[in-house]
PDB file of C-alpha atoms in Angstrom:
ATOM      1  CA  MET A   1     117.527 107.535  68.227  1.00  0.00           C
ATOM      2  CA  ALA A   2     119.392 104.430  68.346  1.00  0.00           C
ATOM      3  CA  THR A   3     119.692 101.482  65.537  1.00  0.00           C
ATOM      4  CA  LEU A   4     120.150  98.656  67.662  1.00  0.00           C
ATOM      5  CA  ILE A   5     117.324  95.874  67.425  1.00  0.00           C
ATOM      6  CA  ALA A   6     117.188  94.049  70.539  1.00  0.00           C
ATOM      7  CA  PRO A   7     114.577  91.405  72.152  1.00  0.00           C
ATOM      8  CA  ALA A   8     112.847  92.466  75.179  1.00  0.00           C
ATOM      9  CA  ASN A   9     113.909  89.921  77.594  1.00  0.00           C
ATOM     10  CA  PRO A  10     116.272  87.236  76.111  1.00  0.00           C
ATOM     11  CA  SER A  11     117.465  84.312  78.107  1.00  0.00           C
ATOM     12  CA  PRO A  12     121.106  84.652  78.798  1.00  0.00           C
ATOM     13  CA  VAL A  13     121.193  81.002  79.407  1.00  0.00           C
ATOM     14  CA  GLU A  14     120.055  80.360  75.991  1.00  0.00           C
ATOM     15  CA  ASP A  15     122.133  82.961  74.396  1.00  0.00           C
ATOM     16  CA  ALA A  16     125.287  81.350  76.103  1.00  0.00           C
ATOM     17  CA  GLU A  17     124.363  77.970  75.304  1.00  0.00           C
ATOM     18  CA  ALA A  18     124.180  79.015  71.705  1.00  0.00           C
ATOM     19  CA  ILE A  19     127.484  80.981  71.522  1.00  0.00           C
ATOM     20  CA  ARG A  20     129.234  77.979  72.975  1.00  0.00           C
ATOM     21  CA  LYS A  21     127.929  75.898  70.222  1.00  0.00           C
ATOM     22  CA  ALA A  22     128.831  78.519  67.884  1.00  0.00           C
ATOM     23  CA  VAL A  23     132.544  78.686  69.028  1.00  0.00           C
ATOM     24  CA  HIS A  24     133.268  75.033  69.596  1.00  0.00           C
ATOM     25  CA  GLY A  25     133.012  72.505  66.985  1.00  0.00           C
ATOM     26  CA  TRP A  26     134.587  72.107  63.398  1.00  0.00           C
ATOM     27  CA  GLY A  27     134.808  76.050  62.757  1.00  0.00           C
ATOM     28  CA  THR A  28     133.163  79.064  64.301  1.00  0.00           C
ATOM     29  CA  ASP A  29     129.655  80.134  63.284  1.00  0.00           C
ATOM     30  CA  GLU A  30     130.430  83.940  62.814  1.00  0.00           C
ATOM     31  CA  LYS A  31     126.733  84.264  61.640  1.00  0.00           C
ATOM     32  CA  LYS A  32     125.276  82.832  64.788  1.00  0.00           C
ATOM     33  CA  ILE A  33     127.192  84.991  67.027  1.00  0.00           C
ATOM     34  CA  ILE A  34     126.424  88.259  64.734  1.00  0.00           C
ATOM     35  CA  SER A  35     122.526  87.142  64.956  1.00  0.00           C
ATOM     36  CA  ILE A  36     122.738  86.847  68.962  1.00  0.00           C
ATOM     37  CA  ILE A  37     125.496  89.651  69.984  1.00  0.00           C
ATOM     38  CA  GLY A  38     124.485  92.112  67.481  1.00  0.00           C
ATOM     39  CA  HIS A  39     120.901  92.289  68.373  1.00  0.00           C
ATOM     40  CA  ARG A  40     121.526  92.569  72.342  1.00  0.00           C
ATOM     41  CA  ASN A  41     121.512  95.950  74.175  1.00  0.00           C
ATOM     42  CA  ALA A  42     124.561  96.519  76.780  1.00  0.00           C
ATOM     43  CA  VAL A  43     122.771  95.112  79.723  1.00  0.00           C
ATOM     44  CA  GLN A  44     121.617  91.681  77.973  1.00  0.00           C
ATOM     45  CA  ARG A  45     125.683  91.557  76.766  1.00  0.00           C
ATOM     46  CA  LYS A  46     126.791  91.806  79.971  1.00  0.00           C
ATOM     47  CA  LEU A  47     124.305  89.229  81.485  1.00  0.00           C
ATOM     48  CA  ILE A  48     125.707  87.037  78.411  1.00  0.00           C
ATOM     49  CA  ARG A  49     129.130  87.292  79.441  1.00  0.00           C
ATOM     50  CA  GLN A  50     128.404  86.379  83.142  1.00  0.00           C
ATOM     51  CA  THR A  51     126.413  83.492  82.498  1.00  0.00           C
ATOM     52  CA  TYR A  52     128.764  82.081  79.843  1.00  0.00           C
ATOM     53  CA  GLU A  53     131.632  82.369  82.554  1.00  0.00           C
ATOM     54  CA  GLU A  54     129.455  80.800  85.142  1.00  0.00           C
ATOM     55  CA  ILE A  55     128.254  77.655  83.051  1.00  0.00           C
ATOM     56  CA  TYR A  56     131.381  77.053  81.012  1.00  0.00           C
ATOM     57  CA  GLN A  57     134.474  78.534  83.445  1.00  0.00           C
ATOM     58  CA  GLU A  58     135.758  80.620  80.391  1.00  0.00           C
ATOM     59  CA  ASN A  59     135.946  84.175  79.538  1.00  0.00           C
ATOM     60  CA  LEU A  60     134.069  84.865  76.787  1.00  0.00           C
ATOM     61  CA  ILE A  61     135.550  87.902  75.307  1.00  0.00           C
ATOM     62  CA  LYS A  62     139.156  86.082  75.418  1.00  0.00           C
ATOM     63  CA  ARG A  63     137.264  83.221  73.483  1.00  0.00           C
ATOM     64  CA  PHE A  64     135.926  85.759  70.838  1.00  0.00           C
ATOM     65  CA  GLU A  65     139.742  87.133  70.903  1.00  0.00           C
ATOM     66  CA  SER A  66     141.090  83.285  69.525  1.00  0.00           C
ATOM     67  CA  GLU A  67     138.038  82.503  67.621  1.00  0.00           C
ATOM     68  CA  LEU A  68     137.292  85.749  65.597  1.00  0.00           C
ATOM     69  CA  HIS A  69     139.805  87.710  63.267  1.00  0.00           C
ATOM     70  CA  GLY A  70     140.672  91.104  61.685  1.00  0.00           C
ATOM     71  CA  ASN A  71     138.253  93.816  61.488  1.00  0.00           C
ATOM     72  CA  PHE A  72     135.509  91.757  62.588  1.00  0.00           C
ATOM     73  CA  GLU A  73     137.131  90.575  65.730  1.00  0.00           C
ATOM     74  CA  LYS A  74     137.873  94.157  66.621  1.00  0.00           C
ATOM     75  CA  ALA A  75     134.443  95.458  66.211  1.00  0.00           C
ATOM     76  CA  MET A  76     132.958  92.601  68.420  1.00  0.00           C
ATOM     77  CA  PHE A  77     135.757  93.222  71.273  1.00  0.00           C
ATOM     78  CA  ARG A  78     134.606  96.626  71.253  1.00  0.00           C
ATOM     79  CA  TRP A  79     131.060  95.846  71.125  1.00  0.00           C
ATOM     80  CA  ILE A  80     130.611  93.433  74.092  1.00  0.00           C
ATOM     81  CA  LEU A  81     132.276  95.289  76.520  1.00  0.00           C
ATOM     82  CA  ASP A  82     130.639  97.454  78.937  1.00  0.00           C
ATOM     83  CA  PRO A  83     130.295 100.892  77.203  1.00  0.00           C
ATOM     84  CA  LEU A  84     132.353 102.898  79.773  1.00  0.00           C
ATOM     85  CA  ASP A  85     135.171 100.178  79.701  1.00  0.00           C
ATOM     86  CA  ARG A  86     134.858 100.306  75.860  1.00  0.00           C
ATOM     87  CA  ASP A  87     135.434 104.210  75.821  1.00  0.00           C
ATOM     88  CA  ALA A  88     138.258 103.609  78.239  1.00  0.00           C
ATOM     89  CA  VAL A  89     139.939 101.124  75.901  1.00  0.00           C
ATOM     90  CA  LEU A  90     139.435 103.349  72.854  1.00  0.00           C
ATOM     91  CA  ALA A  91     140.848 106.536  74.860  1.00  0.00           C
ATOM     92  CA  ASN A  92     144.035 104.113  75.673  1.00  0.00           C
ATOM     93  CA  VAL A  93     144.454 102.647  71.950  1.00  0.00           C
ATOM     94  CA  ALA A  94     144.315 106.359  70.792  1.00  0.00           C
ATOM     95  CA  LEU A  95     146.992 107.394  72.897  1.00  0.00           C
ATOM     96  CA  LYS A  96     149.370 104.250  72.665  1.00  0.00           C
ATOM     97  CA  GLN A  97     149.639 104.982  68.703  1.00  0.00           C
ATOM     98  CA  SER A  98     152.544 106.178  67.267  1.00  0.00           C
ATOM     99  CA  ASN A  99     150.906 109.263  66.231  1.00  0.00           C
ATOM    100  CA  PRO A 100     148.217 109.725  69.246  1.00  0.00           C
ATOM    101  CA  ASP A 101     144.516 109.913  68.043  1.00  0.00           C
ATOM    102  CA  TYR A 102     143.401 113.122  69.530  1.00  0.00           C
ATOM    103  CA  HIS A 103     139.906 112.911  68.175  1.00  0.00           C
ATOM    104  CA  VAL A 104     138.891 110.029  70.711  1.00  0.00           C
ATOM    105  CA  ILE A 105     139.818 112.030  73.637  1.00  0.00           C
ATOM    106  CA  VAL A 106     137.914 115.422  71.878  1.00  0.00           C
ATOM    107  CA  GLU A 107     134.796 113.139  71.607  1.00  0.00           C
ATOM    108  CA  LEU A 108     134.837 111.947  74.864  1.00  0.00           C
ATOM    109  CA  SER A 109     135.510 115.333  76.485  1.00  0.00           C
ATOM    110  CA  CYS A 110     133.240 117.476  74.634  1.00  0.00           C
ATOM    111  CA  ILE A 111     130.318 115.291  73.367  1.00  0.00           C
ATOM    112  CA  TYR A 112     129.712 113.308  76.457  1.00  0.00           C
ATOM    113  CA  SER A 113     128.164 114.778  79.468  1.00  0.00           C
ATOM    114  CA  PRO A 114     130.174 115.711  82.456  1.00  0.00           C
ATOM    115  CA  GLU A 115     129.012 112.799  84.539  1.00  0.00           C
ATOM    116  CA  GLU A 116     129.532 110.351  81.705  1.00  0.00           C
ATOM    117  CA  LEU A 117     132.995 111.712  81.302  1.00  0.00           C
ATOM    118  CA  LEU A 118     133.704 111.265  84.701  1.00  0.00           C
ATOM    119  CA  ALA A 119     132.494 107.801  84.671  1.00  0.00           C
ATOM    120  CA  VAL A 120     134.847 106.712  81.788  1.00  0.00           C
ATOM    121  CA  LYS A 121     137.895 108.191  83.624  1.00  0.00           C
ATOM    122  CA  ARG A 122     136.832 106.251  86.598  1.00  0.00           C
ATOM    123  CA  ALA A 123     136.594 102.977  84.117  1.00  0.00           C
ATOM    124  CA  TYR A 124     139.976 104.101  82.710  1.00  0.00           C
ATOM    125  CA  GLN A 125     141.491 104.077  86.227  1.00  0.00           C
ATOM    126  CA  ALA A 126     139.967 100.663  87.033  1.00  0.00           C
ATOM    127  CA  ARG A 127     141.433  99.229  84.240  1.00  0.00           C
ATOM    128  CA  TYR A 128     144.934 100.737  83.830  1.00  0.00           C
ATOM    129  CA  GLN A 129     145.574 101.511  87.418  1.00  0.00           C
ATOM    130  CA  HIS A 130     146.544 105.439  86.551  1.00  0.00           C
ATOM    131  CA  CYS A 131     144.497 108.072  85.318  1.00  0.00           C
ATOM    132  CA  LEU A 132     143.733 109.229  81.858  1.00  0.00           C
ATOM    133  CA  GLU A 133     145.571 112.730  82.319  1.00  0.00           C
ATOM    134  CA  GLU A 134     148.490 111.105  83.405  1.00  0.00           C
ATOM    135  CA  ASP A 135     148.563 108.974  80.108  1.00  0.00           C
ATOM    136  CA  LEU A 136     147.774 112.311  78.231  1.00  0.00           C
ATOM    137  CA  ALA A 137     150.806 113.865  79.763  1.00  0.00           C
ATOM    138  CA  SER A 138     152.969 110.923  79.035  1.00  0.00           C
ATOM    139  CA  HIS A 139     151.965 110.551  75.165  1.00  0.00           C
ATOM    140  CA  ILE A 140     151.547 114.164  74.221  1.00  0.00           C
ATOM    141  CA  SER A 141     153.358 117.233  74.441  1.00  0.00           C
ATOM    142  CA  GLY A 142     153.323 121.150  74.064  1.00  0.00           C
ATOM    143  CA  ASP A 143     150.072 123.254  73.682  1.00  0.00           C
ATOM    144  CA  LEU A 144     147.723 120.128  72.534  1.00  0.00           C
ATOM    145  CA  ARG A 145     148.730 118.433  75.745  1.00  0.00           C
ATOM    146  CA  LYS A 146     147.636 121.340  77.726  1.00  0.00           C
ATOM    147  CA  PHE A 147     144.344 121.851  75.710  1.00  0.00           C
ATOM    148  CA  LEU A 148     143.663 118.105  76.145  1.00  0.00           C
ATOM    149  CA  VAL A 149     144.590 117.880  79.689  1.00  0.00           C
ATOM    150  CA  ALA A 150     142.078 120.976  80.109  1.00  0.00           C
ATOM    151  CA  LEU A 151     139.282 119.242  78.326  1.00  0.00           C
ATOM    152  CA  VAL A 152     139.761 116.126  80.403  1.00  0.00           C
ATOM    153  CA  GLY A 153     139.951 117.499  83.737  1.00  0.00           C
ATOM    154  CA  VAL A 154     137.388 120.111  83.685  1.00  0.00           C
ATOM    155  CA  TYR A 155     133.961 119.229  85.288  1.00  0.00           C
ATOM    156  CA  ARG A 156     131.967 121.279  82.756  1.00  0.00           C
ATOM    157  CA  TYR A 157     128.407 123.215  84.098  1.00  0.00           C
ATOM    158  CA  ASP A 158     126.061 121.344  82.325  1.00  0.00           C
ATOM    159  CA  GLY A 159     122.895 123.865  82.465  1.00  0.00           C
ATOM    160  CA  ALA A 160     121.300 125.747  79.554  1.00  0.00           C
ATOM    161  CA  GLU A 161     121.640 129.119  81.562  1.00  0.00           C
ATOM    162  CA  ILE A 162     124.120 131.756  79.686  1.00  0.00           C
ATOM    163  CA  ASP A 163     125.755 134.741  80.196  1.00  0.00           C
ATOM    164  CA  THR A 164     125.365 137.287  77.215  1.00  0.00           C
ATOM    165  CA  ARG A 165     127.833 139.613  78.264  1.00  0.00           C
ATOM    166  CA  LEU A 166     130.539 137.143  78.859  1.00  0.00           C
ATOM    167  CA  SER A 167     129.670 135.282  75.462  1.00  0.00           C
ATOM    168  CA  LYS A 168     130.064 138.579  73.887  1.00  0.00           C
ATOM    169  CA  THR A 169     133.443 139.583  75.510  1.00  0.00           C
ATOM    170  CA  GLU A 170     134.746 136.051  74.960  1.00  0.00           C
ATOM    171  CA  ALA A 171     133.783 136.158  70.985  1.00  0.00           C
ATOM    172  CA  ASP A 172     136.042 139.296  70.849  1.00  0.00           C
ATOM    173  CA  VAL A 173     139.095 137.555  73.125  1.00  0.00           C
ATOM    174  CA  LEU A 174     138.653 134.790  71.121  1.00  0.00           C
ATOM    175  CA  HIS A 175     139.083 136.543  67.776  1.00  0.00           C
ATOM    176  CA  ASN A 176     142.164 138.074  69.062  1.00  0.00           C
ATOM    177  CA  ALA A 177     143.491 135.165  70.581  1.00  0.00           C
ATOM    178  CA  VAL A 178     143.498 133.411  67.101  1.00  0.00           C
ATOM    179  CA  LYS A 179     144.907 136.463  65.428  1.00  0.00           C
ATOM    180  CA  ASP A 180     147.612 136.538  67.937  1.00  0.00           C
ATOM    181  CA  LYS A 181     147.994 132.720  68.337  1.00  0.00           C
ATOM    182  CA  ASN A 182     147.452 132.917  71.624  1.00  0.00           C
ATOM    183  CA  HIS A 183     146.953 129.439  72.856  1.00  0.00           C
ATOM    184  CA  GLU A 184     146.633 129.936  76.202  1.00  0.00           C
ATOM    185  CA  GLU A 185     143.141 131.872  76.205  1.00  0.00           C
ATOM    186  CA  ILE A 186     141.482 129.724  73.360  1.00  0.00           C
ATOM    187  CA  THR A 187     142.763 126.878  75.655  1.00  0.00           C
ATOM    188  CA  ARG A 188     141.131 128.360  78.819  1.00  0.00           C
ATOM    189  CA  ILE A 189     137.737 129.356  77.172  1.00  0.00           C
ATOM    190  CA  VAL A 190     137.116 126.384  75.259  1.00  0.00           C
ATOM    191  CA  GLY A 191     138.583 124.072  77.752  1.00  0.00           C
ATOM    192  CA  THR A 192     136.449 125.203  80.552  1.00  0.00           C
ATOM    193  CA  ARG A 193     132.975 126.969  79.478  1.00  0.00           C
ATOM    194  CA  SER A 194     129.752 124.989  79.412  1.00  0.00           C
ATOM    195  CA  LYS A 195     128.610 123.950  76.151  1.00  0.00           C
ATOM    196  CA  ALA A 196     125.723 126.503  76.078  1.00  0.00           C
ATOM    197  CA  GLN A 197     127.930 129.161  76.925  1.00  0.00           C
ATOM    198  CA  LEU A 198     130.286 128.410  74.235  1.00  0.00           C
ATOM    199  CA  ILE A 199     127.403 128.015  71.589  1.00  0.00           C
ATOM    200  CA  ALA A 200     126.562 131.298  72.329  1.00  0.00           C
ATOM    201  CA  THR A 201     129.982 132.653  72.009  1.00  0.00           C
ATOM    202  CA  PHE A 202     130.491 130.828  68.575  1.00  0.00           C
ATOM    203  CA  ASN A 203     127.264 132.200  67.516  1.00  0.00           C
ATOM    204  CA  PHE A 204     128.436 135.945  68.479  1.00  0.00           C
ATOM    205  CA  TYR A 205     131.834 135.250  66.879  1.00  0.00           C
ATOM    206  CA  LYS A 206     130.248 134.506  63.574  1.00  0.00           C
ATOM    207  CA  ASP A 207     127.684 137.255  63.756  1.00  0.00           C
ATOM    208  CA  LYS A 208     130.544 139.800  64.638  1.00  0.00           C
ATOM    209  CA  TYR A 209     133.181 138.730  62.391  1.00  0.00           C
ATOM    210  CA  GLY A 210     131.551 137.320  59.305  1.00  0.00           C
ATOM    211  CA  ALA A 211     132.781 133.439  59.639  1.00  0.00           C
ATOM    212  CA  SER A 212     132.874 130.789  62.099  1.00  0.00           C
ATOM    213  CA  ILE A 213     135.857 130.445  64.422  1.00  0.00           C
ATOM    214  CA  THR A 214     136.610 127.021  62.687  1.00  0.00           C
ATOM    215  CA  LYS A 215     137.137 128.934  59.285  1.00  0.00           C
ATOM    216  CA  HIS A 216     139.784 131.391  60.923  1.00  0.00           C
ATOM    217  CA  LEU A 217     141.437 128.826  63.093  1.00  0.00           C
ATOM    218  CA  VAL A 218     142.730 126.325  60.584  1.00  0.00           C
ATOM    219  CA  ASN A 219     145.863 127.646  58.450  1.00  0.00           C
ATOM    220  CA  ASP A 220     148.353 124.852  58.793  1.00  0.00           C
ATOM    221  CA  PRO A 221     147.017 121.296  58.621  1.00  0.00           C
ATOM    222  CA  ALA A 222     150.073 119.886  60.472  1.00  0.00           C
ATOM    223  CA  ASP A 223     149.001 121.731  63.317  1.00  0.00           C
ATOM    224  CA  HIS A 224     147.508 119.124  65.897  1.00  0.00           C
ATOM    225  CA  TYR A 225     146.820 122.001  68.647  1.00  0.00           C
ATOM    226  CA  LEU A 226     144.390 124.187  66.040  1.00  0.00           C
ATOM    227  CA  ALA A 227     143.136 120.802  64.582  1.00  0.00           C
ATOM    228  CA  ALA A 228     142.124 119.646  67.887  1.00  0.00           C
ATOM    229  CA  VAL A 229     140.582 123.033  68.788  1.00  0.00           C
ATOM    230  CA  CYS A 230     138.362 122.857  65.511  1.00  0.00           C
ATOM    231  CA  THR A 231     137.434 119.161  66.470  1.00  0.00           C
ATOM    232  CA  ALA A 232     136.346 120.369  69.994  1.00  0.00           C
ATOM    233  CA  ILE A 233     134.241 123.163  68.437  1.00  0.00           C
ATOM    234  CA  ARG A 234     132.716 120.834  66.319  1.00  0.00           C
ATOM    235  CA  CYS A 235     131.710 118.366  69.060  1.00  0.00           C
ATOM    236  CA  ILE A 236     130.296 121.151  71.052  1.00  0.00           C
ATOM    237  CA  ASN A 237     128.168 122.836  68.230  1.00  0.00           C
ATOM    238  CA  ASP A 238     126.806 119.809  66.748  1.00  0.00           C
ATOM    239  CA  PRO A 239     127.826 116.324  67.599  1.00  0.00           C
ATOM    240  CA  LYS A 240     125.839 114.668  64.976  1.00  0.00           C
ATOM    241  CA  LYS A 241     127.058 116.604  62.136  1.00  0.00           C
ATOM    242  CA  TYR A 242     130.560 116.149  63.384  1.00  0.00           C
ATOM    243  CA  TYR A 243     129.689 112.254  63.601  1.00  0.00           C
ATOM    244  CA  GLU A 244     128.422 112.105  59.912  1.00  0.00           C
ATOM    245  CA  GLU A 245     131.354 114.132  58.566  1.00  0.00           C
ATOM    246  CA  LEU A 246     133.752 111.794  60.279  1.00  0.00           C
ATOM    247  CA  LEU A 247     131.948 108.616  58.755  1.00  0.00           C
ATOM    248  CA  GLN A 248     131.966 110.462  55.123  1.00  0.00           C
ATOM    249  CA  ASN A 249     135.619 110.847  55.545  1.00  0.00           C
ATOM    250  CA  ALA A 250     136.396 107.543  56.962  1.00  0.00           C
ATOM    251  CA  LEU A 251     134.453 105.782  53.891  1.00  0.00           C
ATOM    252  CA  HIS A 252     135.783 108.114  51.066  1.00  0.00           C
ATOM    253  CA  ASN A 253     139.417 108.810  51.503  1.00  0.00           C
ATOM    254  CA  HIS A 254     142.266 107.084  49.825  1.00  0.00           C
ATOM    255  CA  LYS A 255     141.481 103.835  51.866  1.00  0.00           C
ATOM    256  CA  VAL A 256     138.679 103.140  54.380  1.00  0.00           C
ATOM    257  CA  ASP A 257     139.412 103.984  57.925  1.00  0.00           C
ATOM    258  CA  GLU A 258     137.723 100.985  59.844  1.00  0.00           C
ATOM    259  CA  ASP A 259     138.773 102.283  62.946  1.00  0.00           C
ATOM    260  CA  VAL A 260     136.907 105.226  62.779  1.00  0.00           C
ATOM    261  CA  LEU A 261     134.189 103.193  60.977  1.00  0.00           C
ATOM    262  CA  THR A 262     134.152 100.830  63.789  1.00  0.00           C
ATOM    263  CA  ARG A 263     134.117 103.525  66.617  1.00  0.00           C
ATOM    264  CA  VAL A 264     131.450 105.857  65.188  1.00  0.00           C
ATOM    265  CA  ILE A 265     129.112 102.765  64.698  1.00  0.00           C
ATOM    266  CA  VAL A 266     129.723 100.695  67.856  1.00  0.00           C
ATOM    267  CA  THR A 267     129.640 103.920  70.356  1.00  0.00           C
ATOM    268  CA  ARG A 268     126.662 105.293  68.832  1.00  0.00           C
ATOM    269  CA  ALA A 269     124.346 102.341  67.945  1.00  0.00           C
ATOM    270  CA  GLU A 270     122.818 102.262  71.322  1.00  0.00           C
ATOM    271  CA  LYS A 271     122.535 106.022  71.349  1.00  0.00           C
ATOM    272  CA  ASP A 272     122.003 108.469  68.148  1.00  0.00           C
ATOM    273  CA  LEU A 273     123.203 106.483  65.184  1.00  0.00           C
ATOM    274  CA  LYS A 274     119.590 106.523  63.408  1.00  0.00           C
ATOM    275  CA  ASP A 275     119.779 110.473  63.618  1.00  0.00           C
ATOM    276  CA  ILE A 276     123.547 110.303  62.130  1.00  0.00           C
ATOM    277  CA  MET A 277     122.526 108.012  59.410  1.00  0.00           C
ATOM    278  CA  GLU A 278     119.475 110.254  58.422  1.00  0.00           C
ATOM    279  CA  LEU A 279     121.595 113.586  58.438  1.00  0.00           C
ATOM    280  CA  TYR A 280     124.286 111.428  56.256  1.00  0.00           C
ATOM    281  CA  TYR A 281     121.229 110.642  53.476  1.00  0.00           C
ATOM    282  CA  ARG A 282     120.100 114.576  53.576  1.00  0.00           C
ATOM    283  CA  ARG A 283     123.683 115.586  52.787  1.00  0.00           C
ATOM    284  CA  TYR A 284     124.737 112.968  50.305  1.00  0.00           C
ATOM    285  CA  SER A 285     121.463 111.495  48.685  1.00  0.00           C
ATOM    286  CA  VAL A 286     122.764 107.913  49.415  1.00  0.00           C
ATOM    287  CA  THR A 287     122.073 105.635  52.494  1.00  0.00           C
ATOM    288  CA  LEU A 288     124.875 105.377  54.974  1.00  0.00           C
ATOM    289  CA  ASP A 289     124.280 101.277  55.059  1.00  0.00           C
ATOM    290  CA  HIS A 290     124.636 101.505  51.343  1.00  0.00           C
ATOM    291  CA  GLU A 291     127.868 102.918  51.650  1.00  0.00           C
ATOM    292  CA  VAL A 292     129.142 100.843  54.476  1.00  0.00           C
ATOM    293  CA  ALA A 293     128.083  97.886  52.309  1.00  0.00           C
ATOM    294  CA  LYS A 294     129.786  99.244  49.287  1.00  0.00           C
ATOM    295  CA  GLU A 295     133.154  99.663  51.295  1.00  0.00           C
ATOM    296  CA  THR A 296     133.201  96.801  53.405  1.00  0.00           C
ATOM    297  CA  SER A 297     132.950  92.990  53.275  1.00  0.00           C
ATOM    298  CA  GLY A 298     132.378  89.708  54.899  1.00  0.00           C
ATOM    299  CA  ASP A 299     131.540  89.327  58.808  1.00  0.00           C
ATOM    300  CA  TYR A 300     132.856  92.814  59.508  1.00  0.00           C
ATOM    301  CA  LYS A 301     130.472  94.223  56.798  1.00  0.00           C
ATOM    302  CA  ALA A 302     127.450  91.927  58.153  1.00  0.00           C
ATOM    303  CA  PHE A 303     128.295  93.095  61.683  1.00  0.00           C
ATOM    304  CA  LEU A 304     128.232  96.643  61.024  1.00  0.00           C
ATOM    305  CA  LEU A 305     125.081  96.388  59.390  1.00  0.00           C
ATOM    306  CA  THR A 306     123.407  94.496  62.001  1.00  0.00           C
ATOM    307  CA  LEU A 307     124.230  97.063  64.539  1.00  0.00           C
ATOM    308  CA  MET A 308     122.920  99.603  62.182  1.00  0.00           C
ATOM    309  CA  GLY A 309     119.436  97.624  62.049  1.00  0.00           C
ATOM    310  CA  LYS A 310     119.811  96.903  58.243  1.00  0.00           C
ATOM    311  CA  HIS A 311     120.821  92.980  58.365  1.00  0.00           C
ATOM    312  CA  ASP A 312     120.452  89.834  60.070  1.00  0.00           C
TER     313      ASP A 312
END
């Protein structure tokens, strides 16, 4: 379930006018911006952007970029974009880092439906004039590149049907591939089979070999290929649990990882953030909004809490 609290039919003209007042004058009224944009769904935000540009002949996103700062500006930029365009930006930013963040690519490939992934790839191509696979190949190398290109390039079957005999066979194949470090076979299976088929295979693996495949995969933390495969398996097996663990790590490492915190809250607020928050509370006996409030500050904190349905 979503956490976003949005009115049914707000006036885009009134919203655009109120935002104009908030960004022009003696100082920017961040609270007013949060009270409007933080309570609008994707369709409503798009209408605000279009209306603002029609009335004032000015790009609202660029205006926000010039008026807002730091983590708040970054979070607002992510939020106000169309969701598909946002995912394209997240993927591009992840690849352009000095150490590319493969987690973003794996999330898009293994949590999104085949149709959603295809739509993100189209948005990526429209924004950057080249395809996501091309940029993956340019910025990542070795077995990790082969794996990520396989994940992004495949159009997985999305049905619930499974082949039980194949699951049992491929559980054995995976076990041998892990033992022999046969990355080609691991990539072939994890990169192409449907989610339902893979979940069945992972379950057979655990039943037969006494531990989940991820327990057997992780030996060397510096091995990005194995880490990416583990991330893919977690995303396929239980996306909400994956996000809950991601948030826990983002909030409780040596320093708060604002990029991860922003990404999860912004991308899941209109989808399943409420479920993720409930899972977090059941596991840690503390609410996620309490942890976010404790570890963040200022307008950034106010905005994240608003998207979580906890603050005005």
